[in-house]
PDB file of C-alpha atoms and ligand atoms in Angstrom:
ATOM      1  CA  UNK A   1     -69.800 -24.972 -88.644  1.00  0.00           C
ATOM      2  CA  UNK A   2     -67.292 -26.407 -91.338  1.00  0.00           C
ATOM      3  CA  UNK A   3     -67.069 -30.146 -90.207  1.00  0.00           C
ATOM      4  CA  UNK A   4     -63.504 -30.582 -91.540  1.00  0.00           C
ATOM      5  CA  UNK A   5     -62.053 -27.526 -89.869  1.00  0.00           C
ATOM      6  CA  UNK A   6     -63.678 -28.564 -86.288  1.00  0.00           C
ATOM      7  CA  UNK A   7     -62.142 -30.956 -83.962  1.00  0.00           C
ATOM      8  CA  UNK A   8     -64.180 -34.101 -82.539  1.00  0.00           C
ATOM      9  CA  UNK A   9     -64.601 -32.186 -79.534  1.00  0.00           C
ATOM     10  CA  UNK A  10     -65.910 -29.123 -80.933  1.00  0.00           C
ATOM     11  CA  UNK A  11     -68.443 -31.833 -83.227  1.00  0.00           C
ATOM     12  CA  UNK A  12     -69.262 -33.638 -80.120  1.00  0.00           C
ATOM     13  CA  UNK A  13     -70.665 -30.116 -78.062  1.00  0.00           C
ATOM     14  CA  UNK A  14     -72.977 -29.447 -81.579  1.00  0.00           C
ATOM     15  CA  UNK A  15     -76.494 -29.064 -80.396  1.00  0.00           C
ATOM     16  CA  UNK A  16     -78.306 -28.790 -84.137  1.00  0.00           C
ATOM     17  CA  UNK A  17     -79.740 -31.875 -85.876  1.00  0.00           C
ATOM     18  CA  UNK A  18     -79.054 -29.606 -89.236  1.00  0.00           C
ATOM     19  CA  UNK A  19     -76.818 -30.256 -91.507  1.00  0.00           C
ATOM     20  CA  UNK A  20     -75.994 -29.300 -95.256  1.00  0.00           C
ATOM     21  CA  UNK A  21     -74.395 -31.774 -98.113  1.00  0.00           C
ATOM     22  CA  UNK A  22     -72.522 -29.985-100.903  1.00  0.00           C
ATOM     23  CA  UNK A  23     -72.832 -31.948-103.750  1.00  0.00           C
ATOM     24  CA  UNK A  24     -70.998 -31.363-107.172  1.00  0.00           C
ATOM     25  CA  UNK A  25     -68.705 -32.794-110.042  1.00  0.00           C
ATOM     26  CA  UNK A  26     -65.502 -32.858-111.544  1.00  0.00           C
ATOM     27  CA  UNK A  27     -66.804 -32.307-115.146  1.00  0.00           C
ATOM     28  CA  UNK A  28     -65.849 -30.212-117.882  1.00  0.00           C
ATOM     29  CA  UNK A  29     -67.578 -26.847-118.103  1.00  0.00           C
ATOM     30  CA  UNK A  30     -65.950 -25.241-121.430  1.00  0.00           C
ATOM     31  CA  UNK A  31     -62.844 -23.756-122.275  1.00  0.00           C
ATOM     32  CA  UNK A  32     -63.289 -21.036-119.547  1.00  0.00           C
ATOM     33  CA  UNK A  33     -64.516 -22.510-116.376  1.00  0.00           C
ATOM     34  CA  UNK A  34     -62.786 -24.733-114.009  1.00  0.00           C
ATOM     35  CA  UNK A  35     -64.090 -28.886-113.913  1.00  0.00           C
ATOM     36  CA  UNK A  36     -64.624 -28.142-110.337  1.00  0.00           C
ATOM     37  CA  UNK A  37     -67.025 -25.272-111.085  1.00  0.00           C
ATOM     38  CA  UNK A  38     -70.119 -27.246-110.002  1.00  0.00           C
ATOM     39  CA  UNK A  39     -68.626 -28.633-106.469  1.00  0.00           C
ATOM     40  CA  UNK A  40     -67.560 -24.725-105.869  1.00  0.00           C
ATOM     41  CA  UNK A  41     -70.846 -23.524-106.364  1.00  0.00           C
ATOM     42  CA  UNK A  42     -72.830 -26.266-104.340  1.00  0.00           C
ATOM     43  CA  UNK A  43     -70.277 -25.281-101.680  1.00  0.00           C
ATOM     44  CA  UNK A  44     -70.465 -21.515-102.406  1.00  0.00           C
ATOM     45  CA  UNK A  45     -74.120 -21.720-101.847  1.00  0.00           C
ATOM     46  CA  UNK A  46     -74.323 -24.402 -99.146  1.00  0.00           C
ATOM     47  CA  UNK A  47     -71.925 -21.921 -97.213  1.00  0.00           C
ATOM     48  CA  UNK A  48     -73.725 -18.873 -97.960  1.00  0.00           C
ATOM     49  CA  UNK A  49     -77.222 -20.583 -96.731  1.00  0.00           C
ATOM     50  CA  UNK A  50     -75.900 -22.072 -93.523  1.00  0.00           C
ATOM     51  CA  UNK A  51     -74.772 -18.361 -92.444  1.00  0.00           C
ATOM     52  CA  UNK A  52     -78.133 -16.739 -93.508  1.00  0.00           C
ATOM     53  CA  UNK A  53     -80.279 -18.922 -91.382  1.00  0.00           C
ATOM     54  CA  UNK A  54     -80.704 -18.084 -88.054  1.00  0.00           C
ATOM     55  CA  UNK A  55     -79.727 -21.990 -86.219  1.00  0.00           C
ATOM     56  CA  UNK A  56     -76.544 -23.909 -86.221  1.00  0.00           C
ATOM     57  CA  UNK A  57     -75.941 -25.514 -89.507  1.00  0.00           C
ATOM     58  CA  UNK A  58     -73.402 -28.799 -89.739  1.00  0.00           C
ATOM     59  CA  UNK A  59     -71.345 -27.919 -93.449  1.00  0.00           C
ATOM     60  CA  UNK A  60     -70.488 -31.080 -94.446  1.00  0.00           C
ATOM     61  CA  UNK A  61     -67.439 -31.692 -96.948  1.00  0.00           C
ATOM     62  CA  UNK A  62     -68.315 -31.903-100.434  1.00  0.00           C
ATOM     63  CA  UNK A  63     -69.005 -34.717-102.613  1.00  0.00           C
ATOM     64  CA  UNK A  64     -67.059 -33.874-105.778  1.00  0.00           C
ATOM     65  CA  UNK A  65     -67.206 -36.808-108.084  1.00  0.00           C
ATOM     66  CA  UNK A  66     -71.081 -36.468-109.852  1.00  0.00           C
ATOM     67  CA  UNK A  67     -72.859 -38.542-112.452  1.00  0.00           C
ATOM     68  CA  UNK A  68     -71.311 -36.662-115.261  1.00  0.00           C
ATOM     69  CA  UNK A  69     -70.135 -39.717-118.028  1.00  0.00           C
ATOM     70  CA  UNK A  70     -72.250 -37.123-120.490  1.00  0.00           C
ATOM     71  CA  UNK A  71     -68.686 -35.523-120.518  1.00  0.00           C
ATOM     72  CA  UNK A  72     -66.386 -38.125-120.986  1.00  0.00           C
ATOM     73  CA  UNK A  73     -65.317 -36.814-124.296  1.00  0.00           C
ATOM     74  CA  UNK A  74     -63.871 -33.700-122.589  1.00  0.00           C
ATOM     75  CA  UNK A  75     -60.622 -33.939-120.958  1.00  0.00           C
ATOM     76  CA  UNK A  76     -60.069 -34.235-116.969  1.00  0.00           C
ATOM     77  CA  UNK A  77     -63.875 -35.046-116.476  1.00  0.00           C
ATOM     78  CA  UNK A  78     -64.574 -37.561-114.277  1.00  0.00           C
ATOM     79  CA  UNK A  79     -67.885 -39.730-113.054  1.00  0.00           C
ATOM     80  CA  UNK A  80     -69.394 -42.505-111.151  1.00  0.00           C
ATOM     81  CA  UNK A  81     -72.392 -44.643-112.029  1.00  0.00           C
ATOM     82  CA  UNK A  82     -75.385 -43.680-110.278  1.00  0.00           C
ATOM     83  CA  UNK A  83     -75.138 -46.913-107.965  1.00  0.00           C
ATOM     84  CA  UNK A  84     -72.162 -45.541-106.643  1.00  0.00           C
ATOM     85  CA  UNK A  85     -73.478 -42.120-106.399  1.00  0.00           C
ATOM     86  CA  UNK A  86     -76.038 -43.020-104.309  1.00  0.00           C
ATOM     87  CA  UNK A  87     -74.254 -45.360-102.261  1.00  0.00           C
ATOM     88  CA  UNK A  88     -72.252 -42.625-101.299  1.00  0.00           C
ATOM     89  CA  UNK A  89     -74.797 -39.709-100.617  1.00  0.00           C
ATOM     90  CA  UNK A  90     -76.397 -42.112 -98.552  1.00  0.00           C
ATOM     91  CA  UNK A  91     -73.211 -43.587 -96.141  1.00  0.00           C
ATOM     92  CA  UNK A  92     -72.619 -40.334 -96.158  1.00  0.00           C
ATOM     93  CA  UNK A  93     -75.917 -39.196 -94.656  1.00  0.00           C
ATOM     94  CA  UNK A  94     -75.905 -42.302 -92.279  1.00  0.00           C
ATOM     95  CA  UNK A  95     -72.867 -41.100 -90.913  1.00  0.00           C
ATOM     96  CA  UNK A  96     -73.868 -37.368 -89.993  1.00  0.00           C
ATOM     97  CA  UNK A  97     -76.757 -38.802 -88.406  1.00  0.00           C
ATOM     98  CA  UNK A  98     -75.069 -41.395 -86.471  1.00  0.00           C
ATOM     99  CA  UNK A  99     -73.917 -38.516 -84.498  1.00  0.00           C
ATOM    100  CA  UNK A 100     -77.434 -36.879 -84.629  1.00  0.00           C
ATOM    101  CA  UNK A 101     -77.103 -34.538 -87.197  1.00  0.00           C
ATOM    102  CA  UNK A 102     -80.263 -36.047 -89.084  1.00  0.00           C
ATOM    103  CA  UNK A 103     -81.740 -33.501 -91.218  1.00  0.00           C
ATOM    104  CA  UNK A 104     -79.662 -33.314 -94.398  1.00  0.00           C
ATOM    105  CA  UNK A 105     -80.356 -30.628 -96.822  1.00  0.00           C
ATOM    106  CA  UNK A 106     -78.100 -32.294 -99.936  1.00  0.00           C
ATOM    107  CA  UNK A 107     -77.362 -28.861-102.113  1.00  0.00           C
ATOM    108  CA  UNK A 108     -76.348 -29.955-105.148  1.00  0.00           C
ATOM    109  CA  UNK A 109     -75.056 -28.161-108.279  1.00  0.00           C
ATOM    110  CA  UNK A 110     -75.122 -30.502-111.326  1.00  0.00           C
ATOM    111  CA  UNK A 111     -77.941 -31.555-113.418  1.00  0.00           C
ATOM    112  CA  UNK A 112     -77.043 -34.924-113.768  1.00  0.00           C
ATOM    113  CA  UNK A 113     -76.962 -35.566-110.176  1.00  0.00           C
ATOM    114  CA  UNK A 114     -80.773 -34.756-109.642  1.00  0.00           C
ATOM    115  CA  UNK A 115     -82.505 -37.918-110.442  1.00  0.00           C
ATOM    116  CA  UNK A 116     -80.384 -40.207-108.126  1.00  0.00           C
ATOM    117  CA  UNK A 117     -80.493 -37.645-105.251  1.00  0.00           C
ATOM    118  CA  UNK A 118     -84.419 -37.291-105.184  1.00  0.00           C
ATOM    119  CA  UNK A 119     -84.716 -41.677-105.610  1.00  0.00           C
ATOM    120  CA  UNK A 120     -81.668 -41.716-102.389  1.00  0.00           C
ATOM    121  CA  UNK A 121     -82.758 -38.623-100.459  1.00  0.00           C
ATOM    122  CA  UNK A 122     -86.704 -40.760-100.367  1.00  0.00           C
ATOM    123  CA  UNK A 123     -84.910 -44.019 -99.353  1.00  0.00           C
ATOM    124  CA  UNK A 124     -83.446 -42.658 -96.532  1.00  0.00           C
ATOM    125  CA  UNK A 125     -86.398 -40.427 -95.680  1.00  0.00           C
ATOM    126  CA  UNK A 126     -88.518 -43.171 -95.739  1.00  0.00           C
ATOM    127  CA  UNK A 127     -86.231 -45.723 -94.162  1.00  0.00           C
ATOM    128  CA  UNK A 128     -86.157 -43.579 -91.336  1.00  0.00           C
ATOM    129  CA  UNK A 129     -82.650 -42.715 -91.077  1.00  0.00           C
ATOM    130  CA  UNK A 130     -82.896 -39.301 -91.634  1.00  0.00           C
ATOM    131  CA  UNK A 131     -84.640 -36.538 -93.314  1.00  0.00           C
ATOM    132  CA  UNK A 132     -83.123 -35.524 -96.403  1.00  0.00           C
ATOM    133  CA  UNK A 133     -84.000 -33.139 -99.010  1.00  0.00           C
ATOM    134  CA  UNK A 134     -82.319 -32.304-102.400  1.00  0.00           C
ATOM    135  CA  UNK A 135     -82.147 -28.850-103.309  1.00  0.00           C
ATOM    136  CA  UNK A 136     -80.301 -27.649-106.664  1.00  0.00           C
ATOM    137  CA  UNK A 137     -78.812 -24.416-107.048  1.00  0.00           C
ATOM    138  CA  UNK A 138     -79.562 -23.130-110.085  1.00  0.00           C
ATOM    139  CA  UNK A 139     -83.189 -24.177-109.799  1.00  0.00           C
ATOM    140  CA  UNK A 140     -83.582 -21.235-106.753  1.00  0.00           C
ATOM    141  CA  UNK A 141     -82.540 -18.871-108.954  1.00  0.00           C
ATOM    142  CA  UNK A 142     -84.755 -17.367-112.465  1.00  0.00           C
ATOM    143  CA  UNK A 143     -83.411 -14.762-113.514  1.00  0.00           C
ATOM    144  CA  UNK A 144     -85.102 -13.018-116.819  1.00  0.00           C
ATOM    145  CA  UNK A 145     -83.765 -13.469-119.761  1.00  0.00           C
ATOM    146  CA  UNK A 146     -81.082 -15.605-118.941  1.00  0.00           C
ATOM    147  CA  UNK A 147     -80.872 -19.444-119.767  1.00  0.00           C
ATOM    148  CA  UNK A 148     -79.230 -21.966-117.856  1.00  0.00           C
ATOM    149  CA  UNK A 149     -77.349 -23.585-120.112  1.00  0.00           C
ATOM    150  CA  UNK A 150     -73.925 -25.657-119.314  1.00  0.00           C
ATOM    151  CA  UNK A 151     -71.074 -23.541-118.146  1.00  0.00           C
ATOM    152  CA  UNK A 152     -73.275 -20.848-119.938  1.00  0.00           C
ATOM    153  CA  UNK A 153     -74.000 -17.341-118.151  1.00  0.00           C
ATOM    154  CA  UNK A 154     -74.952 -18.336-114.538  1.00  0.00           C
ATOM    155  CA  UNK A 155     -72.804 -20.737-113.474  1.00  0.00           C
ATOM    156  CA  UNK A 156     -69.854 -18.508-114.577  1.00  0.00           C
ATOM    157  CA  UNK A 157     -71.486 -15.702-113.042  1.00  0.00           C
ATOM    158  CA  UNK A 158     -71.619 -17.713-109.940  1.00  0.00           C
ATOM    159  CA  UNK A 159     -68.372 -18.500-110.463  1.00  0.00           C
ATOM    160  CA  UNK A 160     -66.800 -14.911-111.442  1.00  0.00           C
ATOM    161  CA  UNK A 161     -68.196 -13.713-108.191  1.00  0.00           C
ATOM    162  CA  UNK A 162     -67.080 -16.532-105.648  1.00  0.00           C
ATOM    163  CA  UNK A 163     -63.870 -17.569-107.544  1.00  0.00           C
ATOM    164  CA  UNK A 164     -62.789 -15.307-110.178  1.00  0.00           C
ATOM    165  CA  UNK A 165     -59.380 -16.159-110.158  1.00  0.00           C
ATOM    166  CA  UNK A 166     -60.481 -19.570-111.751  1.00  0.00           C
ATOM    167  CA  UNK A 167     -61.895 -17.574-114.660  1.00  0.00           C
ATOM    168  CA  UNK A 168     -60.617 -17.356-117.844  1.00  0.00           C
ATOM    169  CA  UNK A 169     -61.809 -13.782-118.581  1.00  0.00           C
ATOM    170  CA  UNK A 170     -60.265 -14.270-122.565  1.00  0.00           C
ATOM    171  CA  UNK A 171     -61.411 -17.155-123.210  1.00  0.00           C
ATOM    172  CA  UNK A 172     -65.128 -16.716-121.842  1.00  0.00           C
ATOM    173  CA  UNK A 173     -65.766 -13.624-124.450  1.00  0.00           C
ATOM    174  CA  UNK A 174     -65.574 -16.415-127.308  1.00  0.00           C
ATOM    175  CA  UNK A 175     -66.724 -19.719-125.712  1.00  0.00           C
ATOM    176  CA  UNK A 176     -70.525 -18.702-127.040  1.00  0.00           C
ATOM    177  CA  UNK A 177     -69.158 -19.119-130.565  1.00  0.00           C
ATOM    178  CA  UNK A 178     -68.720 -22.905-130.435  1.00  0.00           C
ATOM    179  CA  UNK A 179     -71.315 -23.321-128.060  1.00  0.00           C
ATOM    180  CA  UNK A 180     -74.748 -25.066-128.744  1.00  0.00           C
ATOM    181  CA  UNK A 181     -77.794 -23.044-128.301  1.00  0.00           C
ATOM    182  CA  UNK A 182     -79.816 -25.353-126.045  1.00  0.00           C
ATOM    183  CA  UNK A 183     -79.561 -28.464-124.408  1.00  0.00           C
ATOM    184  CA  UNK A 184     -79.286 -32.107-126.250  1.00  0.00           C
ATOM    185  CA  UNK A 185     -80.095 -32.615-129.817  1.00  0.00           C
ATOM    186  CA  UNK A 186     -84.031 -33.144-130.366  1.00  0.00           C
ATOM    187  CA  UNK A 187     -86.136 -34.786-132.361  1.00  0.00           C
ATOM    188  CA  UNK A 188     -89.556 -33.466-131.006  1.00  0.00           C
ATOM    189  CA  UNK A 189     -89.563 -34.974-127.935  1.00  0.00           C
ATOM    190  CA  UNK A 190     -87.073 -37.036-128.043  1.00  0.00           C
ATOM    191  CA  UNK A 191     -82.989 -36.367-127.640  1.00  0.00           C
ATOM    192  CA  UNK A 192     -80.981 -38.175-129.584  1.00  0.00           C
ATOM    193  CA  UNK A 193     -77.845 -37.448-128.032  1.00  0.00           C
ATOM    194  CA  UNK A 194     -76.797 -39.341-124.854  1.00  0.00           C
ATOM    195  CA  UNK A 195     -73.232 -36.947-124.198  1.00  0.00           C
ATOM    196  CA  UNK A 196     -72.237 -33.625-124.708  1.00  0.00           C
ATOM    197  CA  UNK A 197     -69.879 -33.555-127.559  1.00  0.00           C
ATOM    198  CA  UNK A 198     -72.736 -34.963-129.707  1.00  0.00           C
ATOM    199  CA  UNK A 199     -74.249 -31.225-130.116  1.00  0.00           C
ATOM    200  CA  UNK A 200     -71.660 -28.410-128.691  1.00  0.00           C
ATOM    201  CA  UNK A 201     -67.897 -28.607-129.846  1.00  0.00           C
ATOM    202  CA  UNK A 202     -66.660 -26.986-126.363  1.00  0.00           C
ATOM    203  CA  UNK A 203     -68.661 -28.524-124.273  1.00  0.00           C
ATOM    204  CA  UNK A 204     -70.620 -25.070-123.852  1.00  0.00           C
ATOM    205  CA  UNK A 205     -74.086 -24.539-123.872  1.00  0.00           C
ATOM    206  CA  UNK A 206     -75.497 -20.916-123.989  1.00  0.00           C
ATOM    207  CA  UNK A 207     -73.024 -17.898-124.172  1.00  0.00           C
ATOM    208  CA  UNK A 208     -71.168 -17.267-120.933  1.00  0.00           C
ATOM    209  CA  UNK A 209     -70.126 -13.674-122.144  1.00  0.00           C
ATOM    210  CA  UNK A 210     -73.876 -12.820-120.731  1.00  0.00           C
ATOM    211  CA  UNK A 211     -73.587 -13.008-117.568  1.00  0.00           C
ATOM    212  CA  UNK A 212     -70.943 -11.434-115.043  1.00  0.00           C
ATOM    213  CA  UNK A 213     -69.665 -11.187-111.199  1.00  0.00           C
ATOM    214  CA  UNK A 214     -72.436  -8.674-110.382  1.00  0.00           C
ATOM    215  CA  UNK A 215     -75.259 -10.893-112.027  1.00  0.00           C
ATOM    216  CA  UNK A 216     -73.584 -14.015-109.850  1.00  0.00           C
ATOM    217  CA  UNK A 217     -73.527 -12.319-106.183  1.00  0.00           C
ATOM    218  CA  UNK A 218     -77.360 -11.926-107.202  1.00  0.00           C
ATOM    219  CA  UNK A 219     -77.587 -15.330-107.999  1.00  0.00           C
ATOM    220  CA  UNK A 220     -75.251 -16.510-104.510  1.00  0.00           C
ATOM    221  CA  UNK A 221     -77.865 -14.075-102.990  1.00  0.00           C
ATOM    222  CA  UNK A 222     -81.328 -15.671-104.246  1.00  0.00           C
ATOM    223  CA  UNK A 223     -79.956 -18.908-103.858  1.00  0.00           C
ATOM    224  CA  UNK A 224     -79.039 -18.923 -99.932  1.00  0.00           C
ATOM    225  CA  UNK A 225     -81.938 -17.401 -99.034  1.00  0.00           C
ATOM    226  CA  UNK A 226     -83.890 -19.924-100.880  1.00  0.00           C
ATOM    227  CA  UNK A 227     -82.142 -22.149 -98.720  1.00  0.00           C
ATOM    228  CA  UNK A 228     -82.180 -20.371 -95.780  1.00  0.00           C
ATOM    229  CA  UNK A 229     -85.480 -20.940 -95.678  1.00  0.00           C
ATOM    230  CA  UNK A 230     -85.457 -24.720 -96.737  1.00  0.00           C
ATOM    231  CA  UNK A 231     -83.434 -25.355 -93.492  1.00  0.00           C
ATOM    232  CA  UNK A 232     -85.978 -22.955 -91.554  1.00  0.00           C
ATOM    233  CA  UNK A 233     -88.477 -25.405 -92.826  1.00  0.00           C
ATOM    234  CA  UNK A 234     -86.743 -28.689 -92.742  1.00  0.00           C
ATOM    235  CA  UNK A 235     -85.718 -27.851 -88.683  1.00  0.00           C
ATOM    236  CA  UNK A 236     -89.158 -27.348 -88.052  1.00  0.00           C
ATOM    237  CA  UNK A 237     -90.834 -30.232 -89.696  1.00  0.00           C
ATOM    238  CA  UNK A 238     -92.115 -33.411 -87.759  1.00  0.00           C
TER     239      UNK A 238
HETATM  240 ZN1   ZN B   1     -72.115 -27.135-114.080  1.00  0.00          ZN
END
C-alpha cells in the first residue's frame, strides 16, 4: 500500500508491521538522465519488491534530497549534510512506527547515502525504535561485464525501462565520450578528488550507451526479488 494515496482510515485498518523507505537524490546524473534518476529507481524498486513479497508492505513516500554535495558543480543538484540526512531518515522511521509499522527496509539508490543510512538504520535498531535495514539497489544486482559507474549503463537501464520518457535517447549515445572511466581520481589508495567534476567533464562515469531497457527490467527484476526476500526475512526476525 502507497501511504500517500491511502486515507487515515484505510492506514489505520493496516495489519503489517512492514514497511519500505525509498530513499534517493536530486543530483546530476549526466547530460542524459534526469537529477531525479536515483529517487525513481529507489522507488521503482521499493515498488516492485513490496508487490513480489507475499505480506502487506507500507510504501512510504520518498526521501529525495541525498548526500550528494560531490555534485555541486553540476547544475540543479541539490544536497543536505549528513546530520540532516539522518535526522530525517530517522523522524521519518519514528513516525511509521508510531503507528506500528516498525520494520523499515530503507531502499536506497545513491552511493553517497550509504554510510549515514547503515550509522542511522543501527541507532534506531539498537535504540529500540524499530528495526531498520538499508538495502541499495544497485548492490542486488551484478550483472557481467557491466560496471556501475555514475549515470553509466545500469542506472539508465533502470531508468529506460521504468521511465523512458525521461531519457534522452541522443544524448546518451555520446555521454561515454566525456565520461571518466572509473570512479574518483587515485593515487594508489588514495582519491584525491572530493567531487565529481574533478575527474569526468559530464558528470558521467562509465558509458551509458551499454546498457538498455531490456538489460534494466532485468535489473528491476533481480533487484525486487532481492528484496522480496529481505522483507521475507526482516518480517520474520525476532
Ligand atoms: Zn545515481
Amino acid at each position: 500500500m502507497q501511504l500517500a494515496d491511502c486515507t487515515w482510515t484505510d492506514v489505520e485498518g493496516a495489519e503489517t508491521s512492514l514497511a519500505v523507505l525509498p530513499v534517493g537524490s536530486t543530483e546530476q546524473h549526466g547530460p542524459h538522465a534526469p537529477l531525479g534518476t536515483d529517487t525513481l529507481a529507489a522507488e521503482a524498486v521499493a515498488e516492485a519488491g513490496a508487490d513480489a513479497v507475499d505480506r502487506d508492505v507500507v510504501v512510504a513516500p520518498s526521501i529525495s534530497i541525498g548526500v550528494s554535495e560531490e555534485h555541486r558543480a553540476f547544475a540543479g543538484s541539490l544536497w543536505v549534510s549528513e546530520d540532516t540526512f539522518r535526522a530525517s531518515v530517522r523522524e521519518t522511521i519514528e513516525s511509521l512506527a508510531h503507528h506500528g509499522f516498525d520494520r523499515v527496509v530503507v531502499v536506497n539508490g545513491h552511493g553517497g547515502n550509504v554510510p549515514a543510512l547503515r550509522e542511522v538504520c543501527a541507532r534506531i535498531s539498537r535504540d529500540g525504535d524499530a528495526y531498520a535495514v538499508p538495502f541499495t539497489w544497485f548492490d542486488a544486482v551484478d550483472p557481467d561485464d557491466v560496471e556501475m559507474g555514475h549515470a553509466g549503463p545500469l542506472e539508465t537501464a533502470l531508468l529506460e525501462h521504468v521511465a523512458p520518457e525521461l531519457i534522452d535517447a541522443e544524448a546518451k549515445e555520446t555521454a561515454g565520450e566525456d565520461a571518466a572511466d572509473r570512479w574518483g581520481e587515485w593515487d594508489g589508495s588514495v582519491n584525491l578528488a572530493y567531487d565529481t567534476n574533478e575527474f569526468s567533464d559530464n558528470g558521467v562515469v562509465g558509458d551509458p550507451a551499454d546498457g538498455d531497457a531490456a538489460l534494466g527490467e532485468q535489473l528491476l527484476d533481480t533487484a525486487a526479488d532481492a528484496l522480496a526476500a529481505l522483507l521475507e526475512r526482516v518480517a520474520e526476525r525476532d
